[in-house]
Amino acid sequence: MRKLSPYLISILAVVITCAAKIFINSFLPTGSPFLLFFTAITVSAWYGGPKQGFVALAVSVFFITTFFMGPSTTMAWSDPVTYARLALFMLDAMVVTLVCGELVKTRISAEGSLSHSRRSESKFRSIFDSNMIGLLFADIRTTKVFDANEYFLKLIGWSAEEVAAGKLFWKDITPPSSLGNSQKMIEVLKENGKVEPFQKEYMRKDGKIVSVLVGSARLDEDSVVTFVLDISERRNFERAMEELNSQLEERVSSRTAELSQSQKFLDSVVENIPNMIFVKEAKELRFVRFNRAGETLLGYSRDDLLGKNDYDFFPKEEADLFTAKDREVLEGKDIIDIPEETVSTKTGTRYLHTRKIPLIDESGTAKYLLGISEDITLRKEAELQLLNLMREQSARVEAERTAERFELLSKVTAALGQTMDVKVMLDSFARIVVPGVADGIRIEIALNPERKEIDHALVTHRDMEKETAWKGSRLQPYTPVQDFNYLNSPDGAIPKLISITTPEFMSTQIPAHVDVEAALAFARSMMIIPFVSYGKLIGFMKLIISDPNPRRFTDVDFELAKDLGRRLTISIENATLFEKAQDASRAKSAFLANMSHEIRTPLGAMLGFAELVGEAPNLTDEQKHATSTIIRNGQQLLRIVDEILDLSKVESERISIESIPVSVRKLLEDIESLMSLRAVEKNLTLKFIIDPSVPDQIISDPTRLRQVLINLIGNAIKFTHKGEVTVQLELLEPVINNSAKVRCRITDSGIGMSEVQRKGLFEPFTQADGSMTRRFGGTGLGLFLARNLARRLGGDVVLNKSGAGEGSEFVFTFTATLGSSKPVSASPIDHHQNVAELFKGARVLIVDDSADNRDLLGLFMAKGGFDFDTAENGQEGVDKALNEEFDVILMDIQMPGMDGIEAVKTLRKKNYHGPVIALTAHAMKGDRERFLAEGFDDYVCKPIQREALNECLQRHVQP
C-alpha cells in the first residue's frame, strides 16, 4: 500500500487538474489544456521521480484525448496540427520527467553526504574512501591541496603522490576564466566559514575542462574541506535540455510561421491550379470564392462572379441543370462526379468534368458547396478525332479484309482451275479454306442422290485429333442417311448460318452416340452451304469453328462461304463434264483402235498374199498389173486409216515426238524407193537434192519426218500430170547450241491452185476443190496432219507459191539436233542377202486367231528359212511355248479367250525368257511402249511388211 501511495497521488493530481480545466472551460474557454497537464506531470516527477512522472503522463494523455479532442472542441481529430501538438506535448513531458528525476537523485545524494560528514569522522572517512564524491583539504592561505580522495584525483587527473609532495595548488586546477569567481568564493568562505554548493569548472592536468558542483567549509583557521561532485554528465544533459528547449521554441515558432505559410501556399495552389475551383454558399448558391482558372475559363472577372449565381451568367436550361445538381449534392451530403457537362462561356461552348463536394460544419449542416471543374474540351476533341481515326482505321481494316477475301477467292479459283480431278480439287479447296475461313470443313458430294451413295467425301480440321474424331463420328459405311435426309428435305438447298450452336441444333447434326456437350465444344459456330447443280442438290459443305477459338462466323463469312460454294459447284460441274468428255474420248479412241484392228487385219492378209503372188515366177503382164493394182490400192486404204487415226490423236493432243538418231540420206532413200514407183506410173521425174551443209545424222523423230515428207511428196505426184517433182533439202543458219532449222522444198509442175482454192487449205476434211475428192481421192486430212506434225517438230508447213496451171511449192521446216556428217554405217545384215540361208532351222511359233494371218506368216517364215508351228489362241500358244523349244514367238494381241497380253504375262510368270514379238493392228502412238511394258520384247504393226518383219527377227534370232 505504501508503494502504491505515490502513484495514487500522481493520478489524483492529474484528475484534479483535468477537473479544474473542465471547470474553467465551462466559464471561459482557454484553448489548449496542455499547459495545466504539463504542470501536473512536472510536479509529480520532481517530488516522486521519473516513474511517477511517466504515470502522470499516461493518465494525462488519456484525459486529453477523452475530454479535450473531438468535433465539438478546438482540437479536431481531422486536423493534422492536433496530432503534432499532442506528439510535442508527450515528448516535452518525457524529457522534463527524466531531468527532474536526475535532479532529485542529485539533491538526495548531496544532502546525504553532508549529513554524514557532520555526524562523525569515521563516517566522513568512509565517505572519503567511498569514491562517491570528491573530497579535498587545502590551506586557505596558500591554496595548496594537502589531501584529496581518489574520486577527486581521478576527476582532475593528478596522483596522490603529487598531492603528498605539495605540488597541487588551487590555481593549478582552476581555468583562468574562473579565477575571479573562485577568488570571491574564497572570500565568502573566509567570512562565513562555508560556501554553499555552486557550479564551477575544473581544469584537468591534461587540459580538459570538467563541470563540478563544489561546496566548502572551514575546518579551522588555516584549512578548509571542499566537496566536489562531478556533474559533467548532468551538465551535458542540461545543455542538451536547453538546446532541446531552444529547438522546441524554434519549432513552435517555425510551425506558426509554417501554418501562416501553408495558408498562403494553399491560397496560391487554389489560385494557380489549372482546374476551375469555386465555392458557393448553400442557401442561395451564390459564388463566394473563385480562382484564376475559373475566370479564364468563363471569361468573367472575379468581381463579376462573386455574390452571383448561375442564372446571372448561363442560359436558363444550363442554370437549371447546374442548380439541380448543386441541390442534390447539398441534400445528399455526398460527392457527385459529373464526367461530362457543357457550359456556355464567352469563348464558346466548353466541355467540363466536374466534381461537386459538400462542405459540412460541426453540426452536420452543409454550409458551402465546393466545385472542381476540369476543362476536357481538348480531350473531347481528341476523342472525336480518335473516333474518326478509329472509323477510318475500321474502314481500312474492312478494306484489308475485303482484299483478303478477294485473295482467298483468287487462290481458290486458281486451285480449282488447276485440275479436273474432283478429289484433288476438294483437297486443294480444303487446304485454302480451313486456315483462311474456318477451323474445319466437311464436304460430301452425291452426284446422283437417288442412289444414296457418296461419290466424294472429305473431312479436314486444323487439329489432327479433332479431324480424327470428326471422321470417327460419321455413320459407316460411307452413306450417312442423316445427310441424305438433309439433301432431300425442303430446306436442304437453303444455306444456313449458325453463329452460336445450341444443344437443340446439334442434336439434329450428330449421331445418337455422340455427346452433345462435346459436339458443342467441337462446333461452336457453323455454316452449312449446299451445292446446287442445274436445279439439283448434289451435296453440301459444313464449316465449323471449334473451341478455344473465340471467333464466331459472321454475315460477312456467310456471304464468303456462299461464294466459295458457288465456285466449287461450278468446278464440280466442269469436272463432271470433263469426265464425260474424257469418257467419250476414250470410247472414241477405243472405237478407232478397234476399227483399226478390224481393218488392218484383213488388209494385212490381202496385201501380204498379193505381195507373194507378185513374186511368183512366170506371171503374165496382166497378172502383174492386177497384183500391183491390189497392192497400190491396199496401201492407199492403209494411208487413209493412218490419217484417220492421226486426226484422232491430234484432236486429243496425244501425239508425242521422239528424239532418236536419224540418217537423213537413208531416210530420203527409203522415201524415194517408196514414191518412185508412183512417179514412174505417171511418167514423172522425181529428184532429191541434199545440200552438202546438211549432216548425215540428226536427232529427231524419223517416223513423223517420213509421214510429213510422204504426204507432201505424194500430194505433189498426185496433182502433177507431166514434168517433175523436186525435193530439195538444205540447212538454215545460224546453228545455236548444235541445233538448227532444216528446210525441205517440195516443188512440182502440177495443176497449182488459185487464190480461192488456197483458202482453208490446211483445215481438216478440206481440199482445194470439192470435185478433187472425186478426181484424185483422199480424205482431205493430209495437209492438216502434216502442218500439226511439223509444228510439233519445231517447224511448220507453208504454201510458198502456187498458181493455177503453174505448179506449187510447199516448204517444210523442222528443228533438229545436228550429229555427224559421215554416213551412218549399214546394218550388220544385208537385206539383199539370202535370209533363208542365215536362219535355216530356226523355230518360230505363230500365235494368231486369224487363219489367213497364220497362213501368210507361215509362208513368210518358209521363204525366210524358218521352221514354224501355229496356235489359234493365247492359251494354246502358252502350252506349246512351255512344252517345246522355239527361238522366237510371234504373238497377236487381240484374240478370244486369252489375249496376247495375258498370254505373255503368263509366260513371264512361269519364267519363260525367250523373245516374244507382238503382232498387232493396234498402231496408235504409245501402243509400242505399252506392249513393251507388258513384257513383249518387240513390236511389229499390221499389215505386216516382210522386210520389217525380217529386220525384227534379225534383232532377236541368232543366225
mmCIF file with all atom_site columns, C-alpha atoms in Angstrom, residues 715-828:
data_model
loop_
_atom_site.group_PDB
_atom_site.id
_atom_site.type_symbol
_atom_site.label_atom_id
_atom_site.label_alt_id
_atom_site.label_comp_id
_atom_site.label_asym_id
_atom_site.label_entity_id
_atom_site.label_seq_id
_atom_site.pdbx_PDB_ins_code
_atom_site.Cartn_x
_atom_site.Cartn_y
_atom_site.Cartn_z
_atom_site.occupancy
_atom_site.B_iso_or_equiv
_atom_site.pdbx_formal_charge
_atom_site.auth_seq_id
_atom_site.auth_comp_id
_atom_site.auth_asym_id
_atom_site.auth_atom_id
_atom_site.pdbx_PDB_model_num
ATOM 1   C CA . ASN A 1 715 ? 0.350   -34.773 -152.993 1.00 0.00 ? 715 ASN A CA 1
ATOM 2   C CA . ALA A 1 716 ? 2.867   -33.311 -155.452 1.00 0.00 ? 716 ALA A CA 1
ATOM 3   C CA . ILE A 1 717 ? 2.846   -36.537 -157.515 1.00 0.00 ? 717 ILE A CA 1
ATOM 4   C CA . LYS A 1 718 ? -0.961  -36.835 -157.225 1.00 0.00 ? 718 LYS A CA 1
ATOM 5   C CA . PHE A 1 719 ? -1.626  -33.357 -158.641 1.00 0.00 ? 719 PHE A CA 1
ATOM 6   C CA . THR A 1 720 ? 1.113   -33.387 -161.321 1.00 0.00 ? 720 THR A CA 1
ATOM 7   C CA . HIS A 1 721 ? 0.353   -34.893 -164.802 1.00 0.00 ? 721 HIS A CA 1
ATOM 8   C CA . LYS A 1 722 ? 3.650   -34.169 -166.506 1.00 0.00 ? 722 LYS A CA 1
ATOM 9   C CA . GLY A 1 723 ? 7.014   -32.735 -165.735 1.00 0.00 ? 723 GLY A CA 1
ATOM 10  C CA . GLU A 1 724 ? 8.831   -33.353 -162.461 1.00 0.00 ? 724 GLU A CA 1
ATOM 11  C CA . VAL A 1 725 ? 8.694   -33.239 -158.664 1.00 0.00 ? 725 VAL A CA 1
ATOM 12  C CA . THR A 1 726 ? 11.807  -31.896 -156.906 1.00 0.00 ? 726 THR A CA 1
ATOM 13  C CA . VAL A 1 727 ? 12.681  -32.391 -153.224 1.00 0.00 ? 727 VAL A CA 1
ATOM 14  C CA . GLN A 1 728 ? 15.481  -30.069 -152.063 1.00 0.00 ? 728 GLN A CA 1
ATOM 15  C CA . LEU A 1 729 ? 16.920  -30.307 -148.509 1.00 0.00 ? 729 LEU A CA 1
ATOM 16  C CA . GLU A 1 730 ? 19.109  -27.549 -147.012 1.00 0.00 ? 730 GLU A CA 1
ATOM 17  C CA . LEU A 1 731 ? 20.312  -26.269 -143.613 1.00 0.00 ? 731 LEU A CA 1
ATOM 18  C CA . LEU A 1 732 ? 19.237  -22.841 -142.349 1.00 0.00 ? 732 LEU A CA 1
ATOM 19  C CA . GLU A 1 733 ? 21.698  -20.714 -140.412 1.00 0.00 ? 733 GLU A CA 1
ATOM 20  C CA . PRO A 1 734 ? 22.502  -19.949 -137.689 1.00 0.00 ? 734 PRO A CA 1
ATOM 21  C CA . VAL A 1 735 ? 23.297  -23.043 -135.657 1.00 0.00 ? 735 VAL A CA 1
ATOM 22  C CA . ILE A 1 736 ? 22.605  -22.450 -131.916 1.00 0.00 ? 736 ILE A CA 1
ATOM 23  C CA . ASN A 1 737 ? 23.666  -24.997 -129.285 1.00 0.00 ? 737 ASN A CA 1
ATOM 24  C CA . ASN A 1 738 ? 24.193  -27.547 -132.047 1.00 0.00 ? 738 ASN A CA 1
ATOM 25  C CA . SER A 1 739 ? 20.530  -27.129 -133.054 1.00 0.00 ? 739 SER A CA 1
ATOM 26  C CA . ALA A 1 740 ? 19.288  -25.658 -136.324 1.00 0.00 ? 740 ALA A CA 1
ATOM 27  C CA . LYS A 1 741 ? 16.361  -25.414 -138.681 1.00 0.00 ? 741 LYS A CA 1
ATOM 28  C CA . VAL A 1 742 ? 16.261  -27.776 -141.644 1.00 0.00 ? 742 VAL A CA 1
ATOM 29  C CA . ARG A 1 743 ? 14.225  -26.702 -144.696 1.00 0.00 ? 743 ARG A CA 1
ATOM 30  C CA . CYS A 1 744 ? 12.762  -29.001 -147.339 1.00 0.00 ? 744 CYS A CA 1
ATOM 31  C CA . ARG A 1 745 ? 11.275  -27.530 -150.556 1.00 0.00 ? 745 ARG A CA 1
ATOM 32  C CA . ILE A 1 746 ? 8.810   -29.753 -152.476 1.00 0.00 ? 746 ILE A CA 1
ATOM 33  C CA . THR A 1 747 ? 8.264   -28.243 -155.919 1.00 0.00 ? 747 THR A CA 1
ATOM 34  C CA . ASP A 1 748 ? 6.011   -29.655 -158.616 1.00 0.00 ? 748 ASP A CA 1
ATOM 35  C CA . SER A 1 749 ? 4.875   -28.683 -162.120 1.00 0.00 ? 749 SER A CA 1
ATOM 36  C CA . GLY A 1 750 ? 1.273   -29.722 -161.482 1.00 0.00 ? 750 GLY A CA 1
ATOM 37  C CA . ILE A 1 751 ? -2.084  -28.074 -161.750 1.00 0.00 ? 751 ILE A CA 1
ATOM 38  C CA . GLY A 1 752 ? -1.449  -25.478 -158.997 1.00 0.00 ? 752 GLY A CA 1
ATOM 39  C CA . MET A 1 753 ? -4.130  -23.549 -157.075 1.00 0.00 ? 753 MET A CA 1
ATOM 40  C CA . SER A 1 754 ? -5.963  -20.283 -157.417 1.00 0.00 ? 754 SER A CA 1
ATOM 41  C CA . GLU A 1 755 ? -6.234  -17.774 -154.574 1.00 0.00 ? 755 GLU A CA 1
ATOM 42  C CA . VAL A 1 756 ? -9.743  -19.002 -153.743 1.00 0.00 ? 756 VAL A CA 1
ATOM 43  C CA . GLN A 1 757 ? -8.526  -22.622 -153.616 1.00 0.00 ? 757 GLN A CA 1
ATOM 44  C CA . ARG A 1 758 ? -5.678  -21.737 -151.232 1.00 0.00 ? 758 ARG A CA 1
ATOM 45  C CA . LYS A 1 759 ? -8.146  -20.594 -148.539 1.00 0.00 ? 759 LYS A CA 1
ATOM 46  C CA . GLY A 1 760 ? -8.759  -23.269 -145.903 1.00 0.00 ? 760 GLY A CA 1
ATOM 47  C CA . LEU A 1 761 ? -6.057  -25.443 -147.441 1.00 0.00 ? 761 LEU A CA 1
ATOM 48  C CA . PHE A 1 762 ? -4.766  -26.633 -144.037 1.00 0.00 ? 762 PHE A CA 1
ATOM 49  C CA . GLU A 1 763 ? -8.171  -27.235 -142.458 1.00 0.00 ? 763 GLU A CA 1
ATOM 50  C CA . PRO A 1 764 ? -9.264  -30.870 -141.839 1.00 0.00 ? 764 PRO A CA 1
ATOM 51  C CA . PHE A 1 765 ? -11.541 -32.541 -144.375 1.00 0.00 ? 765 PHE A CA 1
ATOM 52  C CA . THR A 1 766 ? -10.869 -29.647 -146.811 1.00 0.00 ? 766 THR A CA 1
ATOM 53  C CA . GLN A 1 767 ? -9.499  -29.816 -150.358 1.00 0.00 ? 767 GLN A CA 1
ATOM 54  C CA . ALA A 1 768 ? -8.800  -27.066 -152.850 1.00 0.00 ? 768 ALA A CA 1
ATOM 55  C CA . ASP A 1 769 ? -11.862 -28.102 -154.839 1.00 0.00 ? 769 ASP A CA 1
ATOM 56  C CA . GLY A 1 770 ? -14.692 -30.388 -153.762 1.00 0.00 ? 770 GLY A CA 1
ATOM 57  C CA . SER A 1 771 ? -14.559 -32.098 -157.112 1.00 0.00 ? 771 SER A CA 1
ATOM 58  C CA . MET A 1 772 ? -10.977 -33.161 -156.397 1.00 0.00 ? 772 MET A CA 1
ATOM 59  C CA . THR A 1 773 ? -12.263 -35.684 -153.957 1.00 0.00 ? 773 THR A CA 1
ATOM 60  C CA . ARG A 1 774 ? -13.874 -37.466 -156.850 1.00 0.00 ? 774 ARG A CA 1
ATOM 61  C CA . ARG A 1 775 ? -10.978 -36.851 -159.299 1.00 0.00 ? 775 ARG A CA 1
ATOM 62  C CA . PHE A 1 776 ? -7.973  -37.558 -157.051 1.00 0.00 ? 776 PHE A CA 1
ATOM 63  C CA . GLY A 1 777 ? -9.377  -39.266 -153.926 1.00 0.00 ? 777 GLY A CA 1
ATOM 64  C CA . GLY A 1 778 ? -8.131  -38.727 -150.379 1.00 0.00 ? 778 GLY A CA 1
ATOM 65  C CA . THR A 1 779 ? -9.592  -37.682 -147.048 1.00 0.00 ? 779 THR A CA 1
ATOM 66  C CA . GLY A 1 780 ? -8.593  -34.021 -147.003 1.00 0.00 ? 780 GLY A CA 1
ATOM 67  C CA . LEU A 1 781 ? -6.610  -34.652 -143.810 1.00 0.00 ? 781 LEU A CA 1
ATOM 68  C CA . GLY A 1 782 ? -3.072  -34.857 -145.200 1.00 0.00 ? 782 GLY A CA 1
ATOM 69  C CA . LEU A 1 783 ? -2.018  -31.183 -145.077 1.00 0.00 ? 783 LEU A CA 1
ATOM 70  C CA . PHE A 1 784 ? -3.795  -30.618 -141.769 1.00 0.00 ? 784 PHE A CA 1
ATOM 71  C CA . LEU A 1 785 ? -1.882  -33.509 -140.186 1.00 0.00 ? 785 LEU A CA 1
ATOM 72  C CA . ALA A 1 786 ? 1.371   -32.538 -141.892 1.00 0.00 ? 786 ALA A CA 1
ATOM 73  C CA . ARG A 1 787 ? 1.239   -28.986 -140.506 1.00 0.00 ? 787 ARG A CA 1
ATOM 74  C CA . ASN A 1 788 ? 0.416   -30.219 -136.969 1.00 0.00 ? 788 ASN A CA 1
ATOM 75  C CA . LEU A 1 789 ? 3.278   -32.722 -137.037 1.00 0.00 ? 789 LEU A CA 1
ATOM 76  C CA . ALA A 1 790 ? 5.688   -30.126 -138.441 1.00 0.00 ? 790 ALA A CA 1
ATOM 77  C CA . ARG A 1 791 ? 4.850   -27.693 -135.693 1.00 0.00 ? 791 ARG A CA 1
ATOM 78  C CA . ARG A 1 792 ? 5.436   -30.385 -133.087 1.00 0.00 ? 792 ARG A CA 1
ATOM 79  C CA . LEU A 1 793 ? 8.835   -30.954 -134.740 1.00 0.00 ? 793 LEU A CA 1
ATOM 80  C CA . GLY A 1 794 ? 9.666   -27.285 -134.136 1.00 0.00 ? 794 GLY A CA 1
ATOM 81  C CA . GLY A 1 795 ? 8.832   -26.010 -137.635 1.00 0.00 ? 795 GLY A CA 1
ATOM 82  C CA . ASP A 1 796 ? 5.903   -25.590 -139.979 1.00 0.00 ? 796 ASP A CA 1
ATOM 83  C CA . VAL A 1 797 ? 4.430   -26.433 -143.400 1.00 0.00 ? 797 VAL A CA 1
ATOM 84  C CA . VAL A 1 798 ? 3.504   -23.486 -145.614 1.00 0.00 ? 798 VAL A CA 1
ATOM 85  C CA . LEU A 1 799 ? 2.460   -22.993 -149.215 1.00 0.00 ? 799 LEU A CA 1
ATOM 86  C CA . ASN A 1 800 ? 5.318   -20.846 -150.570 1.00 0.00 ? 800 ASN A CA 1
ATOM 87  C CA . LYS A 1 801 ? 3.875   -20.242 -154.030 1.00 0.00 ? 801 LYS A CA 1
ATOM 88  C CA . SER A 1 802 ? 1.185   -21.639 -156.293 1.00 0.00 ? 802 SER A CA 1
ATOM 89  C CA . GLY A 1 803 ? -0.805  -20.613 -159.323 1.00 0.00 ? 803 GLY A CA 1
ATOM 90  C CA . ALA A 1 804 ? -3.441  -22.209 -161.463 1.00 0.00 ? 804 ALA A CA 1
ATOM 91  C CA . GLY A 1 805 ? -1.612  -24.290 -164.102 1.00 0.00 ? 805 GLY A CA 1
ATOM 92  C CA . GLU A 1 806 ? 1.802   -23.129 -162.787 1.00 0.00 ? 806 GLU A CA 1
ATOM 93  C CA . GLY A 1 807 ? 2.542   -25.772 -160.174 1.00 0.00 ? 807 GLY A CA 1
ATOM 94  C CA . SER A 1 808 ? 3.095   -25.356 -156.420 1.00 0.00 ? 808 SER A CA 1
ATOM 95  C CA . GLU A 1 809 ? 5.936   -25.168 -153.906 1.00 0.00 ? 809 GLU A CA 1
ATOM 96  C CA . PHE A 1 810 ? 5.451   -26.321 -150.302 1.00 0.00 ? 810 PHE A CA 1
ATOM 97  C CA . VAL A 1 811 ? 8.116   -25.601 -147.664 1.00 0.00 ? 811 VAL A CA 1
ATOM 98  C CA . PHE A 1 812 ? 8.538   -27.977 -144.709 1.00 0.00 ? 812 PHE A CA 1
ATOM 99  C CA . THR A 1 813 ? 10.806  -26.819 -141.852 1.00 0.00 ? 813 THR A CA 1
ATOM 100 C CA . PHE A 1 814 ? 11.715  -28.630 -138.662 1.00 0.00 ? 814 PHE A CA 1
ATOM 101 C CA . THR A 1 815 ? 14.211  -28.246 -135.811 1.00 0.00 ? 815 THR A CA 1
ATOM 102 C CA . ALA A 1 816 ? 16.864  -30.933 -135.331 1.00 0.00 ? 816 ALA A CA 1
ATOM 103 C CA . THR A 1 817 ? 19.961  -31.539 -133.257 1.00 0.00 ? 817 THR A CA 1
ATOM 104 C CA . LEU A 1 818 ? 22.905  -31.930 -135.620 1.00 0.00 ? 818 LEU A CA 1
ATOM 105 C CA . GLY A 1 819 ? 25.055  -35.047 -135.489 1.00 0.00 ? 819 GLY A CA 1
ATOM 106 C CA . SER A 1 820 ? 27.928  -36.453 -137.561 1.00 0.00 ? 820 SER A CA 1
ATOM 107 C CA . SER A 1 821 ? 28.296  -35.517 -141.239 1.00 0.00 ? 821 SER A CA 1
ATOM 108 C CA . LYS A 1 822 ? 29.573  -39.024 -142.016 1.00 0.00 ? 822 LYS A CA 1
ATOM 109 C CA . PRO A 1 823 ? 27.064  -41.563 -143.392 1.00 0.00 ? 823 PRO A CA 1
ATOM 110 C CA . VAL A 1 824 ? 25.619  -43.938 -140.860 1.00 0.00 ? 824 VAL A CA 1
ATOM 111 C CA . SER A 1 825 ? 27.115  -47.419 -141.180 1.00 0.00 ? 825 SER A CA 1
ATOM 112 C CA . ALA A 1 826 ? 24.998  -50.032 -142.852 1.00 0.00 ? 826 ALA A CA 1
ATOM 113 C CA . SER A 1 827 ? 23.023  -52.610 -140.968 1.00 0.00 ? 827 SER A CA 1
ATOM 114 C CA . PRO A 1 828 ? 25.075  -55.632 -139.961 1.00 0.00 ? 828 PRO A CA 1
#
